[in-house]
């Protein structure tokens, strides 16, 4: 039996319990509706993460496992071509049945089977896949909240996922740029700890000297950009970004709305006044890039970001703080690198030198998305803390705005 | 106080109660999701029909009426421009809040207010609008079931709205064509009974002699059309219909699917074998027209249909039979004119000579849709019986298939 | 040999010559480009009308006819399913080859063959198809000019098809409404003269008493509608029309543009000031209907129009006047019924009672378009005079604006 | 006066003359039509390249320059936001006027002015922009041919731009992989010779050891991929590529068609049999990447390509050979690096470290496209030889196929 058995077992139980806690405030209807093709219903997240254990672990390693419902493979496979046909993504929100209660029963069924499997038949290979499944579920926990925010933002009633007392608006410290020497560095994940395939292998990269902002761009700074006509000046924008801006009519970050002369924004606690000191959230790569150009700065590369982040302690405003909104930077030094908001980098999501996809069905996890996306780093206020590490590469298309994404500036030194 | 007070009061109570009965089998999620822009969520139907009484009656005639929620006017106005801005139709399915329970509370609130209004302040003008509201709600009861069938048909699990024992498959009698003399006829609704504005005024129309099929086209006959390549021969189709057929890939009526060599169809009782003797349902005008051409026949005009229907008793397979599927014709003579399925006519939905829209906000009820639609007659197996009359003009675009629509043939004599 | 031989022969020669005259001002490029899927290149019109004679007459009746190029059947068939596959309509503008010169050579080839056929083998059946082909070509002559205007209007240089001295702006007479008794009337084309199948058979229709405007709606009247907010008031519009208005951003007739406080419009003679006294042109059915509602009037039915037009002499501002723009009404009585502009009627394009499509391939000429279109009557300033008659039924979808279409009002009397 | 004056002057004259030679086989219509929004009409290329000199040089440096036509700035600006409004790209093909002859007159006008300017007022800054304009025109010469091929391929007649005798089909040599050591290399253009801004600055990059195929992938190899089901196996494709493949129905390279059991392909000399030994052309990045995965190889990075190309002589099958189709590799060693076909690399088009866009309006030339595109290297059989260099970075979106693009494989060593 693997020496990592107890750790994985604890992680499994904690992860599975957390999903249920996160879904608790949702009605059956809340958990069923899909607000756009890019988003998925909460019910679907709850089921898909269970299907992942069923398809990747139980059906492969547990000989006598009886699937909860043979139709669920079709309904809850996300994009694994090797695992058969699946319900089309834009139609996930039409599944009023199975009900939320059935999905909970499905989760219980899978949990019982995995826990029995732990007791009876645990092996190294299964353990690795269970660990992958836990990270996978952590990722979907963030997506569940991200997608619920999008859903509730479509509702003219602007409902709250969770009521919270009004936040004390902090005061943002002036931004400072910290110098880094660069050089021939080693980046990427080593073999000792868990990492997704796309974080590997550890490899050498040459980095010129650079400087990084010591905190994220704030809402106050973003309002200055808006007021200076930043959304109206094509010379600041990438060509494709400008076309998108025109087509979508962007004039402010996603979820911002103007009411009686003030900016408000939709949050998981309903509609709130925009806090000037807090970091700007829900901006696309296109907006982040235009903002940086307006400042005479640029976005960091992922190598620059990772070099700076590597020595830092893993601390920040993650899901566990319960805040679920980014907070103003406090203290000194390089802040907000972890948590608060995913930080857009200027690096397209490409394979590292000598990259090899994971073996088996998990090979589709990341590799087939290495096109048309940009890397984001550092996790957010809705990322479970254990899910994040300095080498973690998140990725989204440059027009995506519904993620908890923000901006850190960089410059050549 | 109007002499029709008791009749309208009874109708109000019965209509309102029926909506709730029809919604009883639905979960919060079932009642929330919108399966396509043309369909509406059940919850929306339940709320909109209540809003209709609120906006058309209570807010106009009942001075001290306090609206249940001021936001509901925006959320549940369908298309009345004169009554202010409204939530966009394709986004009705994003309203996970208000919950189904809140909508029931809304209905109770309106019911109490309307019933109090009946006692205290009833007047002729309000009575007419309440009567209109009841017919309006009857219409939405049919739509609710029609839309639920569409929603459940999108679900790979093919859930049943209501389980029913398997039907005895009848035997279809051979079709016969009955002759009608035509001539200078009077058609349309008179002033004595309730009718929508578009059914009026009664007017003269010259009709040539014609013959009508004594029953609807059956599934067996439709299968013969399929087997003869009817879906593959452009010479049978209207140009726009053929383009639609190609674009949508139609090869059979909506909801039909082929499983192991047999035709099945989705119904409110789940997936069922296609009954050869039953009338073919869920076909578009384009298909009905192509089928008629293939037979060397044609569709009737609405004048031809109404002339034939006028003397008939109001009997048929309506919602009240509980069958919710069309049944094979039995007996003799001109059958299935009322109930079973709406019958496509070749008449575009146009104003009758000297037509005047209803006064006030109700003027938008029908008149603004007099373009691009065809008239259907006779009601269906999900129409409340009291909603249907010989002069009733239903209308849908020629590509609509999700209604309970069927085909009766005609020819010149 | 048919007694109508000389008449048809003269008509053939005149028709063919006119096409060439109309195309003379066009360059190879002008004649090649397609400005939208609904329009066709001039070169295509010139070739298609020749193909019509080739496919309908020569290949059927002239045994030893050698086609000019076997590929042309594919390239220049418009929509005749019975005559084989064809080049997709939206791609007609990609055919830079064959060149305009090749198309002229094709026309010569067909003309020589038809003329030889006339001498050697003329028969009644062929004669009828040649006559049909001449009417067909007349129809395409109007389309050629209509499509060229659309093409040139897309060009920021606003080029002129044909320069003309500036018109004297007339003065519009006040509109008057003339009364008609209606009754049980006979309408449609008899058998003695040429008519398209859809104009037949002559049949009885009951018409209530009505009144018709004695002239078309003028630009000045239309400007009053614009200034009164007619384009901004949804209560004036059909529902589908309002959706189209919003989607397309209509605020004035097609081709109108505002320059320095005045309205200008694109014409076949380039950009011109809008003449207040001239009839408003290039409006859709939706606009015509909204305008009529704003006036408290309505559009006439096609029966009302035809009853009034039947006794009138066939005179008007047709293509032959060389004006190619509608002119202000002059004189007295019922004016502008023929020529100037096609007049929208409120009648959907439907089959007359006992309608039978033409025999053979010509059966596709009209019948398959009897859905979703409205009838226009009377011809326009770009219609060849011989092409128009009182029973002529033109038809277009309610959102079409690039035709020379205008508005005559009607009301109940 | 600049010492480079004579060189630039010669280049200007040669470049301008070549454009006219390339356009000579085109009719006015050929030069006017736009076959898709990504392509431009030949006439537009001829005018735009002249406008470039007018806007960038003459209007800035030549005080008394009188523009040929003030409307041309609007018509022929491509995408320079700083130079004012412009005609929308997808509508370039609607400009039947100005005629091709007018465009030639425009070119003459600009040429006379530039040549006079050379004599009278030449300065270093203007010289740099004229040199840029020459490279710009070379680039459009390739695009002109590329776009004409696309246009002619849409024509069912498959016309030839230029007839050529049938090629001798060579025999392809077996592919060999040549090893490169990599290491900390210097890449990018230095300051001494002309280069676009995106090729600079020269910078260090760490490259792992790798191997490169000694020739391009052949048609025979591609047919093996097709026959092995490569277009039907989603596991070989990027997710976005697979979606594109399904949406577009790709089953072979662009322009390939199957006739009587053999593959044919459209070329500038019309439809030709696919030559098994010649390199496969007109494949997208998605296809190139899937093919490489199927082989167990990968595409090279642009650094790998440039390191290998740097020492090679600038020789290859460029526009000047007159072949205008890729040729089978001959001889030994690393072949086809320059000319024949642009080679897809796995590198997204991103800024080099410390990249600065060109000054002035030329700043929009490349920088704003650094998103969503992949780099291609080496030039093609329709690239003017003088336009290509080892540091040249061409870029296109991953689904582009109408360029002369091919595939060279790489692998880790």
PDB file of C-alpha atoms in Angstrom, chain C residues 66 85 102 111 122 135 143 167 170 185 213 223 239 291 300 312 320 332 341 351 371 392 409:
ATOM      1  CA  UNK C  66     -25.426  22.254 -79.787  1.00  0.00           C
ATOM      2  CA  UNK C  85     -27.786  21.030 -60.075  1.00  0.00           C
ATOM      3  CA  UNK C 102     -18.091  35.485 -73.595  1.00  0.00           C
ATOM      4  CA  UNK C 111     -30.140  34.187 -80.753  1.00  0.00           C
ATOM      5  CA  UNK C 122     -41.711  26.853 -84.981  1.00  0.00           C
ATOM      6  CA  UNK C 135     -41.518  37.981 -70.299  1.00  0.00           C
ATOM      7  CA  UNK C 143     -33.851  43.191 -61.869  1.00  0.00           C
ATOM      8  CA  UNK C 167     -35.087  66.859 -62.650  1.00  0.00           C
ATOM      9  CA  UNK C 170     -42.770  69.011 -59.311  1.00  0.00           C
ATOM     10  CA  UNK C 185     -66.135  40.704 -58.471  1.00  0.00           C
ATOM     11  CA  UNK C 213     -55.603  57.181 -52.545  1.00  0.00           C
ATOM     12  CA  UNK C 223     -40.244  62.900 -44.079  1.00  0.00           C
ATOM     13  CA  UNK C 239     -43.803  42.661 -34.486  1.00  0.00           C
ATOM     14  CA  UNK C 291     -46.713  54.407 -42.310  1.00  0.00           C
ATOM     15  CA  UNK C 300     -55.004  47.977 -50.169  1.00  0.00           C
ATOM     16  CA  UNK C 312     -57.435  52.065 -66.643  1.00  0.00           C
ATOM     17  CA  UNK C 320     -39.250  53.521 -71.723  1.00  0.00           C
ATOM     18  CA  UNK C 332     -56.237  64.271 -61.888  1.00  0.00           C
ATOM     19  CA  UNK C 341     -43.276  52.222 -58.260  1.00  0.00           C
ATOM     20  CA  UNK C 351     -52.624  30.659 -54.896  1.00  0.00           C
ATOM     21  CA  UNK C 371     -45.102  31.536 -48.718  1.00  0.00           C
ATOM     22  CA  UNK C 392     -49.690  41.079 -62.786  1.00  0.00           C
ATOM     23  CA  UNK C 409     -53.000  54.069 -49.060  1.00  0.00           C
TER      24      UNK C 409
END
